[in-house]
Amino acid sequence: MNYTNLSKVAVNALRRNKLRAILTMLGIIIGVASVIAMLAIGQGSKKSIQDQVSSMGSNMIFVMPSQQRMGGVQLGNTNSQSLTVNDVEAIIKECPSITKVSPEVRSSGQAIYSNQNSPTSIYGVGVDYPDIRKVKVKSGRMFTDREVKTSAKVCLLGKTVITNLFGENADPIGLTVRFGRIPLTVIGVLEEKGQNSFGQDQDDIILAPYTTVQKRILAVTYLQTISASAVSEAKSSQAVEELTNVLRTHHKLKEGADNDFDVRTQAELISTLSSISNILTILLGAIAGISLLVGGIGIMNIMYVSVTERTREIGLRMAIGARGLDILMQFLMESIMLSVIGGIIGILLGIGASSVISSVMKWPVVVMPASVVLSFVVCTAIGIFFGWYPARKAASLDPIDALRYE
Amino acid sequence: MKKTIIEVKNLRKEFHVGEVTVRALRGINMEIREGDFVAIMGTSGSGKSTMLNILGCLDKPTSGDYLLDGLSVASLNKNELAALRNNKLGFVFQSYNLLPRTTALENVELPLFYNSKIKAKERKEIALNALEAVGLADRMHHTPNQLSGGQQQRVAIARSLVNDPVVIFADEATGNLDTRTSYEVMSLFQELNAKGKTIVFVTHEPDIARFTTRNVIFRDGHIIREGDVEDRFNAREMLDNMPINTDYE
Ligand SMILES: Nc1ncnc2c1ncn2[C@@H]1O[C@H](COP(=O)(O)OP(=O)(O)OP(=O)(O)O)[C@@H](O)[C@H]1O
Ligand SMILES: [Mg+2]
C-alpha cells in the first residue's frame, strides 16, 4: 500500500471513532500545549532577566570586598574595609581597558521633609556613576567634581522618594531634605527605572557625592563597591585582569595570597541569572513533558484497543493479501496521525496560551521556533514509539487466528 | 485433459490444545482441475474448514505436499503467501467479513490496494466491473449495514472476483442465508463457473452441493467419497420456477 492509501485508511479509521480519537488526542494536545507554554514562560523569564541586567549598565564590572567563607557559611566581611578611594584612583590611572570608575558607599536611613518621612537608601557615588549604571538625570543636574571634593550637601532623588516626601509629580529641586540629621539640597531628579528582576524598587534611592556619605553620614573611609565600565564587552575580561593586578599591587598582596576583594562582571551576572532561569525552563519543560508522555501512553492504550477490536478486519486484510508490513504501517499511520494532529493543535493552543499568559501576567513570553519544531518531532516520535507495539501485535497475527477471533 | 490447479498429497493437520492432539486432517489426497466447481461436504468437525484454510494458503499443513497452480506452497514465506493470496486466490466467508462503515465499492476495491501493480484509476473501474458482475452496481455507495445479508454476500463475492483469481474458496457462503437467497448466491457461482472460474465450496447442505460439479465428502479427517454430480441443479431455473412466497402478505 502506498502512503496516500495508508493515510486514507488511517483517517477513515479515526473518523469511525471520532470522539475516541479526539479524547486520545487531548492527552497529546494538553501535553504539547503545556510544553510550548512552559518553555515560552521559561524563555520569557530568561529574556526579561537579561534585559534588566543589561539595563543596569553597560559592560559593568563590580569590585566588592571579599567575603570569607567556611564550608559555605558566610563568616562576615572581615575584609570589608579593603576598598578605598586610593583604589579608585589607581584603577583610573593604571587600567587602559576601563573607561569609567565610580566609588560607592551606601547607607539606609530615614529621608525627612517637613513632616513627611520615608525609609530609603542613600548611595554615595562618583560623578561617572550615572554613565556606568545607566541612570539618567531627568531634571536638574548631576553633582560636579568640585561638589565631590568639598563633600557638598547636595543630592538627587529617585521617583519613589519624591512621591513619599513631596507627593506625586512634585518638583523638589531647590528644596532641602534631611537624611538622618544631615540636610541635603536637592539639585536633580532621577529618571524612573522601575523594579529590577529581584523585585527591588530602583527608584527608592538618593544619590549624593560619596565623600558626603563617607564623611557626614557614615564617618568611614572605606568603600563598599567600586563600579567600573570596560571599554567594550570584548575587553571585559581583560579589564578584570588589569583591575585585579592593580588592586593586588596596591593592597600589597603576596603571590599566592587570596584576593581581599571580589570582581564580578555584568556578563557573569547575566550568565548566572540565565543559568538559573535555564534550570527553571528545564524544570517546567520536564513537568510538561511528563504530561506529554502520559498522552503518548494514552495513544498506546487506544491503539491496543483498536487492534483488538479490529482483529477480524486484520484477518480479512491478510486473507486478501495484506502483508505484515502493510498491517504494521496501517496501525502505525493511525497512531502517528493521532499524535501529529494532536501535536499541531497542541502547538497552536500552546502559542495561544503563551500569548494569553503574557498579556494577563505582563510577562514577556518568548515562543521559540525551536520548541515548536521540537514538539512536532517529538509528537511524531511518540506516535511511532507508542504505536509500534500495538502495530507489531497486529502485524504478527496469524490470518486464521485473526479471522476466527470473536 | 484440463490443467490441474490444486494437487494435494497425503496432507495432514494436527492441532495441539494443551495435552490433547486433534487430528483434523489425516492424509488427504485430492486434485482439482481448472473449471471445477467442487463442493466439500461432511458432518460438523470433519475437517472441511481446516482443509479449505490450507488450500487457501491461510494455514499450513502439519505434513504433506500442496501444489497450487504448479507452485509448492510449503516453500513460500509469509510475504510470498500474502502476495499469492492477493494475486491468485479469492475468499468468500460465511459471515461476509465486509469492513463496516465502508461502502460496497471500497470493500470490493480492498484487495487491489495491496497490489502495487494496479493504479488508483484502474482500481475503481475494476471494482465497479466486479460489482456489476454480481448485480450491485447501483448499490456501490451503500455501506454493509444498508444491505441485506444476501447483498452483503454478493459484495463479498465481488471482492473475491476483483483480482481475477485462479480459484475462489467459499466456506459455508450460504450458511447465513435463507433458501431463496442461497439460490441467488449459487446462481452467481454457477455463472462464474460457467465462465471458467474454479470454485471450491464448503457446505454441509446436500441440496446446495447439487449446484456444483463435483462433491467430496469428508469424515473425521478422511475423504470417504468423491464423485461428479449426476443431475446437476440449475439455480437460475429453480429461482424462476420458485413460487413467490405469499405467506407474509
Ligand atoms: N485452531 C484449532 N485448534 C484446535 N482444534 C481445531 C482448530 N481448528 C479446528 N480444530 C478441530 O479440527 C477439527 C476439524 O474442524 P473444522 O473446523 O475443519 O470442521 P468443519 O468440518 O469445518 O466443521 P463445521 O461444519 O462445523 O464448520 C475439529 O475437531 C475442530 O475441533
Ligand atoms: Mg467449518
mmCIF file of N, CA, C and O in Angstrom, chain A residues 78-144:
data_model
loop_
_atom_site.group_PDB
_atom_site.id
_atom_site.type_symbol
_atom_site.label_atom_id
_atom_site.label_comp_id
_atom_site.label_asym_id
_atom_site.label_seq_id
_atom_site.Cartn_x
_atom_site.Cartn_y
_atom_site.Cartn_z
ATOM 1 N N THR A 78 35.136 40.211 56.866
ATOM 2 C CA THR A 78 36.329 40.560 57.630
ATOM 3 C C THR A 78 37.199 41.544 56.878
ATOM 4 O O THR A 78 37.914 42.335 57.476
ATOM 5 N N ASN A 79 37.150 41.470 55.550
ATOM 6 C CA ASN A 79 37.951 42.400 54.758
ATOM 7 C C ASN A 79 37.116 43.577 54.301
ATOM 8 O O ASN A 79 37.421 44.208 53.313
ATOM 9 N N SER A 80 36.012 43.841 54.976
ATOM 10 C CA SER A 80 35.032 44.758 54.413
ATOM 11 C C SER A 80 35.575 46.167 54.255
ATOM 12 O O SER A 80 34.972 46.984 53.602
ATOM 13 N N GLN A 81 36.717 46.429 54.807
ATOM 14 C CA GLN A 81 37.242 47.788 54.659
ATOM 15 C C GLN A 81 38.397 47.835 53.671
ATOM 16 O O GLN A 81 39.165 48.780 53.639
ATOM 17 N N SER A 82 38.531 46.797 52.857
ATOM 18 C CA SER A 82 39.702 46.712 51.985
ATOM 19 C C SER A 82 39.684 47.687 50.814
ATOM 20 O O SER A 82 40.727 47.970 50.254
ATOM 21 N N LEU A 83 38.517 48.197 50.422
ATOM 22 C CA LEU A 83 38.461 49.088 49.259
ATOM 23 C C LEU A 83 38.444 50.549 49.709
ATOM 24 O O LEU A 83 37.695 50.915 50.615
ATOM 25 N N THR A 84 39.272 51.353 49.029
ATOM 26 C CA THR A 84 39.329 52.770 49.387
ATOM 27 C C THR A 84 39.338 53.622 48.137
ATOM 28 O O THR A 84 39.409 53.105 47.024
ATOM 29 N N VAL A 85 39.289 54.910 48.343
ATOM 30 C CA VAL A 85 39.313 55.850 47.224
ATOM 31 C C VAL A 85 40.635 55.749 46.461
ATOM 32 O O VAL A 85 40.666 55.920 45.247
ATOM 33 N N ASN A 86 41.715 55.412 47.181
ATOM 34 C CA ASN A 86 43.007 55.241 46.502
ATOM 35 C C ASN A 86 42.928 54.177 45.414
ATOM 36 O O ASN A 86 43.520 54.299 44.356
ATOM 37 N N ASP A 87 42.185 53.087 45.719
ATOM 38 C CA ASP A 87 41.997 52.030 44.726
ATOM 39 C C ASP A 87 41.335 52.592 43.473
ATOM 40 O O ASP A 87 41.725 52.288 42.350
ATOM 41 N N VAL A 88 40.310 53.426 43.678
ATOM 42 C CA VAL A 88 39.586 54.009 42.552
ATOM 43 C C VAL A 88 40.555 54.804 41.682
ATOM 44 O O VAL A 88 40.576 54.656 40.454
ATOM 45 N N GLU A 89 41.388 55.611 42.325
ATOM 46 C CA GLU A 89 42.328 56.435 41.555
ATOM 47 C C GLU A 89 43.343 55.577 40.814
ATOM 48 O O GLU A 89 43.670 55.838 39.653
ATOM 49 N N ALA A 90 43.787 54.512 41.483
ATOM 50 C CA ALA A 90 44.738 53.612 40.834
ATOM 51 C C ALA A 90 44.117 52.965 39.597
ATOM 52 O O ALA A 90 44.752 52.844 38.550
ATOM 53 N N ILE A 91 42.885 52.541 39.739
ATOM 54 C CA ILE A 91 42.204 51.898 38.594
ATOM 55 C C ILE A 91 42.108 52.883 37.430
ATOM 56 O O ILE A 91 42.387 52.550 36.277
ATOM 57 N N ILE A 92 41.720 54.127 37.739
ATOM 58 C CA ILE A 92 41.593 55.125 36.684
ATOM 59 C C ILE A 92 42.929 55.303 35.972
ATOM 60 O O ILE A 92 42.991 55.322 34.737
ATOM 61 N N LYS A 93 43.996 55.356 36.715
ATOM 62 C CA LYS A 93 45.306 55.633 36.132
ATOM 63 C C LYS A 93 45.884 54.439 35.398
ATOM 64 O O LYS A 93 46.447 54.568 34.326
ATOM 65 N N GLU A 94 45.737 53.261 35.966
ATOM 66 C CA GLU A 94 46.552 52.135 35.506
ATOM 67 C C GLU A 94 45.825 51.093 34.667
ATOM 68 O O GLU A 94 46.446 50.131 34.203
ATOM 69 N N CYS A 95 44.516 51.209 34.505
ATOM 70 C CA CYS A 95 43.798 50.196 33.719
ATOM 71 C C CYS A 95 43.328 50.775 32.394
ATOM 72 O O CYS A 95 42.311 51.465 32.348
ATOM 73 N N PRO A 96 44.043 50.490 31.289
ATOM 74 C CA PRO A 96 43.661 51.061 29.990
ATOM 75 C C PRO A 96 42.320 50.524 29.470
ATOM 76 O O PRO A 96 41.662 51.186 28.681
ATOM 77 N N SER A 97 41.908 49.330 29.891
ATOM 78 C CA SER A 97 40.669 48.768 29.345
ATOM 79 C C SER A 97 39.434 49.248 30.088
ATOM 80 O O SER A 97 38.321 48.835 29.803
ATOM 81 N N ILE A 98 39.647 50.127 31.070
ATOM 82 C CA ILE A 98 38.494 50.604 31.840
ATOM 83 C C ILE A 98 38.322 52.090 31.582
ATOM 84 O O ILE A 98 39.281 52.866 31.636
ATOM 85 N N THR A 99 37.119 52.484 31.221
ATOM 86 C CA THR A 99 36.890 53.888 30.887
ATOM 87 C C THR A 99 36.431 54.684 32.082
ATOM 88 O O THR A 99 36.922 55.771 32.329
ATOM 89 N N LYS A 100 35.466 54.144 32.801
ATOM 90 C CA LYS A 100 34.879 54.946 33.879
ATOM 91 C C LYS A 100 34.858 54.151 35.171
ATOM 92 O O LYS A 100 34.635 52.937 35.160
ATOM 93 N N VAL A 101 35.082 54.858 36.268
ATOM 94 C CA VAL A 101 35.082 54.206 37.576
ATOM 95 C C VAL A 101 34.307 55.086 38.542
ATOM 96 O O VAL A 101 34.386 56.314 38.471
ATOM 97 N N SER A 102 33.539 54.435 39.409
ATOM 98 C CA SER A 102 32.856 55.209 40.444
ATOM 99 C C SER A 102 32.889 54.447 41.752
ATOM 100 O O SER A 102 32.595 53.270 41.802
ATOM 101 N N PRO A 103 33.265 55.158 42.829
ATOM 102 C CA PRO A 103 33.172 54.533 44.152
ATOM 103 C C PRO A 103 31.711 54.455 44.570
ATOM 104 O O PRO A 103 30.852 55.110 43.971
ATOM 105 N N GLU A 104 31.444 53.642 45.578
ATOM 106 C CA GLU A 104 30.061 53.539 46.036
ATOM 107 C C GLU A 104 30.043 53.187 47.522
ATOM 108 O O GLU A 104 30.688 52.232 47.942
ATOM 109 N N VAL A 105 29.334 54.024 48.292
ATOM 110 C CA VAL A 105 29.047 53.685 49.698
ATOM 111 C C VAL A 105 27.564 53.860 49.902
ATOM 112 O O VAL A 105 26.954 54.779 49.366
ATOM 113 N N ARG A 106 26.977 52.968 50.667
ATOM 114 C CA ARG A 106 25.527 53.011 50.857
ATOM 115 C C ARG A 106 25.222 53.132 52.331
ATOM 116 O O ARG A 106 25.963 52.655 53.185
ATOM 117 N N SER A 107 24.105 53.737 52.568
ATOM 118 C CA SER A 107 23.602 53.747 53.940
ATOM 119 C C SER A 107 22.092 53.768 53.863
ATOM 120 O O SER A 107 21.517 54.374 52.951
ATOM 121 N N SER A 108 21.445 53.092 54.767
ATOM 122 C CA SER A 108 19.991 53.225 54.771
ATOM 123 C C SER A 108 19.586 54.040 55.978
ATOM 124 O O SER A 108 20.310 54.108 56.979
ATOM 125 N N GLY A 109 18.453 54.698 55.849
ATOM 126 C CA GLY A 109 18.003 55.556 56.931
ATOM 127 C C GLY A 109 16.726 56.257 56.524
ATOM 128 O O GLY A 109 16.094 55.892 55.523
ATOM 129 N N GLN A 110 16.340 57.255 57.287
ATOM 130 C CA GLN A 110 15.110 57.978 57.014
ATOM 131 C C GLN A 110 15.414 59.251 56.229
ATOM 132 O O GLN A 110 16.315 59.995 56.585
ATOM 133 N N ALA A 111 14.659 59.460 55.159
ATOM 134 C CA ALA A 111 14.709 60.750 54.481
ATOM 135 C C ALA A 111 13.534 61.555 55.013
ATOM 136 O O ALA A 111 12.430 61.037 55.133
ATOM 137 N N ILE A 112 13.788 62.805 55.344
ATOM 138 C CA ILE A 112 12.749 63.597 56.007
ATOM 139 C C ILE A 112 12.578 64.917 55.265
ATOM 140 O O ILE A 112 13.542 65.572 54.862
ATOM 141 N N TYR A 113 11.288 65.270 55.023
ATOM 142 C CA TYR A 113 10.998 66.610 54.508
ATOM 143 C C TYR A 113 9.770 67.100 55.240
ATOM 144 O O TYR A 113 8.716 66.448 55.216
ATOM 145 N N SER A 114 9.920 68.251 55.888
ATOM 146 C CA SER A 114 8.836 68.814 56.681
ATOM 147 C C SER A 114 8.310 67.733 57.617
ATOM 148 O O SER A 114 9.057 67.168 58.385
ATOM 149 N N ASN A 115 7.008 67.372 57.533
ATOM 150 C CA ASN A 115 6.530 66.353 58.461
ATOM 151 C C ASN A 115 6.424 64.974 57.802
ATOM 152 O O ASN A 115 5.867 64.052 58.351
ATOM 153 N N GLN A 116 6.960 64.839 56.589
ATOM 154 C CA GLN A 116 6.924 63.543 55.900
ATOM 155 C C GLN A 116 8.262 62.846 56.086
ATOM 156 O O GLN A 116 9.308 63.484 56.090
ATOM 157 N N ASN A 117 8.215 61.544 56.257
ATOM 158 C CA ASN A 117 9.486 60.831 56.182
ATOM 159 C C ASN A 117 9.309 59.514 55.459
ATOM 160 O O ASN A 117 8.195 59.014 55.282
ATOM 161 N N SER A 118 10.446 58.985 55.012
ATOM 162 C CA SER A 118 10.406 57.797 54.168
ATOM 163 C C SER A 118 11.696 57.017 54.370
ATOM 164 O O SER A 118 12.783 57.571 54.257
ATOM 165 N N PRO A 119 11.594 55.725 54.696
ATOM 166 C CA PRO A 119 12.809 54.922 54.835
ATOM 167 C C PRO A 119 13.382 54.652 53.457
ATOM 168 O O PRO A 119 12.648 54.259 52.545
ATOM 169 N N THR A 120 14.653 54.919 53.273
ATOM 170 C CA THR A 120 15.236 54.743 51.945
ATOM 171 C C THR A 120 16.735 54.494 52.067
ATOM 172 O O THR A 120 17.248 54.341 53.164
ATOM 173 N N SER A 121 17.413 54.424 50.919
ATOM 174 C CA SER A 121 18.860 54.225 50.933
ATOM 175 C C SER A 121 19.533 55.398 50.264
ATOM 176 O O SER A 121 19.031 55.914 49.261
ATOM 177 N N ILE A 122 20.644 55.806 50.791
ATOM 178 C CA ILE A 122 21.428 56.852 50.144
ATOM 179 C C ILE A 122 22.655 56.200 49.541
ATOM 180 O O ILE A 122 23.279 55.335 50.159
ATOM 181 N N TYR A 123 22.919 56.527 48.292
ATOM 182 C CA TYR A 123 24.078 55.978 47.596
ATOM 183 C C TYR A 123 25.081 57.093 47.424
ATOM 184 O O TYR A 123 24.806 58.078 46.752
ATOM 185 N N GLY A 124 26.262 56.918 48.034
ATOM 186 C CA GLY A 124 27.319 57.879 47.809
ATOM 187 C C GLY A 124 28.153 57.391 46.648
ATOM 188 O O GLY A 124 28.696 56.293 46.684
ATOM 189 N N VAL A 125 28.191 58.210 45.554
ATOM 190 C CA VAL A 125 28.847 57.751 44.325
ATOM 191 C C VAL A 125 29.708 58.847 43.734
ATOM 192 O O VAL A 125 29.697 59.987 44.202
ATOM 193 N N GLY A 126 30.415 58.512 42.661
ATOM 194 C CA GLY A 126 31.211 59.495 41.943
ATOM 195 C C GLY A 126 30.422 60.083 40.787
ATOM 196 O O GLY A 126 29.307 59.652 40.498
ATOM 197 N N VAL A 127 31.019 61.027 40.072
ATOM 198 C CA VAL A 127 30.289 61.720 39.004
ATOM 199 C C VAL A 127 30.020 60.823 37.793
ATOM 200 O O VAL A 127 29.114 61.074 37.017
ATOM 201 N N ASP A 128 30.818 59.763 37.648
ATOM 202 C CA ASP A 128 30.619 58.889 36.487
ATOM 203 C C ASP A 128 29.546 57.829 36.715
ATOM 204 O O ASP A 128 29.203 57.075 35.813
ATOM 205 N N TYR A 129 29.042 57.762 37.928
ATOM 206 C CA TYR A 129 28.077 56.718 38.273
ATOM 207 C C TYR A 129 26.893 56.630 37.295
ATOM 208 O O TYR A 129 26.563 55.539 36.826
ATOM 209 N N PRO A 130 26.266 57.761 36.950
ATOM 210 C CA PRO A 130 25.110 57.663 36.035
ATOM 211 C C PRO A 130 25.474 57.011 34.699
ATOM 212 O O PRO A 130 24.683 56.251 34.152
ATOM 213 N N ASP A 131 26.681 57.296 34.197
ATOM 214 C CA ASP A 131 27.086 56.699 32.921
ATOM 215 C C ASP A 131 27.280 55.196 33.059
ATOM 216 O O ASP A 131 26.890 54.423 32.188
ATOM 217 N N ILE A 132 27.915 54.786 34.167
ATOM 218 C CA ILE A 132 28.198 53.365 34.342
ATOM 219 C C ILE A 132 26.907 52.581 34.544
ATOM 220 O O ILE A 132 26.688 51.534 33.947
ATOM 221 N N ARG A 133 26.012 53.116 35.368
ATOM 222 C CA ARG A 133 24.826 52.351 35.743
ATOM 223 C C ARG A 133 23.601 52.689 34.912
ATOM 224 O O ARG A 133 22.510 52.227 35.214
ATOM 225 N N LYS A 134 23.784 53.460 33.862
ATOM 226 C CA LYS A 134 22.656 53.863 33.017
ATOM 227 C C LYS A 134 21.530 54.501 33.813
ATOM 228 O O LYS A 134 20.359 54.171 33.664
ATOM 229 N N VAL A 135 21.913 55.352 34.711
ATOM 230 C CA VAL A 135 20.929 56.149 35.440
ATOM 231 C C VAL A 135 20.897 57.498 34.736
ATOM 232 O O VAL A 135 21.944 58.041 34.409
ATOM 233 N N LYS A 136 19.690 58.022 34.464
ATOM 234 C CA LYS A 136 19.631 59.316 33.788
ATOM 235 C C LYS A 136 19.062 60.364 34.732
ATOM 236 O O LYS A 136 18.234 60.083 35.581
ATOM 237 N N VAL A 137 19.551 61.577 34.557
ATOM 238 C CA VAL A 137 19.024 62.689 35.335
ATOM 239 C C VAL A 137 17.889 63.294 34.523
ATOM 240 O O VAL A 137 18.078 63.711 33.387
ATOM 241 N N LYS A 138 16.682 63.272 35.123
ATOM 242 C CA LYS A 138 15.510 63.722 34.372
ATOM 243 C C LYS A 138 15.417 65.242 34.358
ATOM 244 O O LYS A 138 15.171 65.852 33.325
ATOM 245 N N SER A 139 15.608 65.822 35.518
ATOM 246 C CA SER A 139 15.618 67.291 35.563
ATOM 247 C C SER A 139 16.644 67.725 36.605
ATOM 248 O O SER A 139 17.057 66.935 37.439
ATOM 249 N N GLY A 140 17.026 68.957 36.520
ATOM 250 C CA GLY A 140 18.099 69.407 37.393
ATOM 251 C C GLY A 140 19.431 68.948 36.831
ATOM 252 O O GLY A 140 19.590 68.814 35.622
ATOM 253 N N ARG A 141 20.388 68.640 37.703
ATOM 254 C CA ARG A 141 21.711 68.283 37.211
ATOM 255 C C ARG A 141 22.363 67.273 38.130
ATOM 256 O O ARG A 141 21.915 67.069 39.267
ATOM 257 N N MET A 142 23.447 66.645 37.642
ATOM 258 C CA MET A 142 24.278 65.771 38.455
ATOM 259 C C MET A 142 25.225 66.660 39.261
ATOM 260 O O MET A 142 25.487 67.798 38.870
ATOM 261 N N PHE A 143 25.712 66.152 40.380
ATOM 262 C CA PHE A 143 26.704 66.953 41.114
ATOM 263 C C PHE A 143 28.044 66.938 40.373
ATOM 264 O O PHE A 143 28.262 66.111 39.481
ATOM 265 N N THR A 144 28.891 67.876 40.720
ATOM 266 C CA THR A 144 30.144 68.068 39.986
ATOM 267 C C THR A 144 31.323 67.518 40.772
ATOM 268 O O THR A 144 31.188 67.164 41.945
#
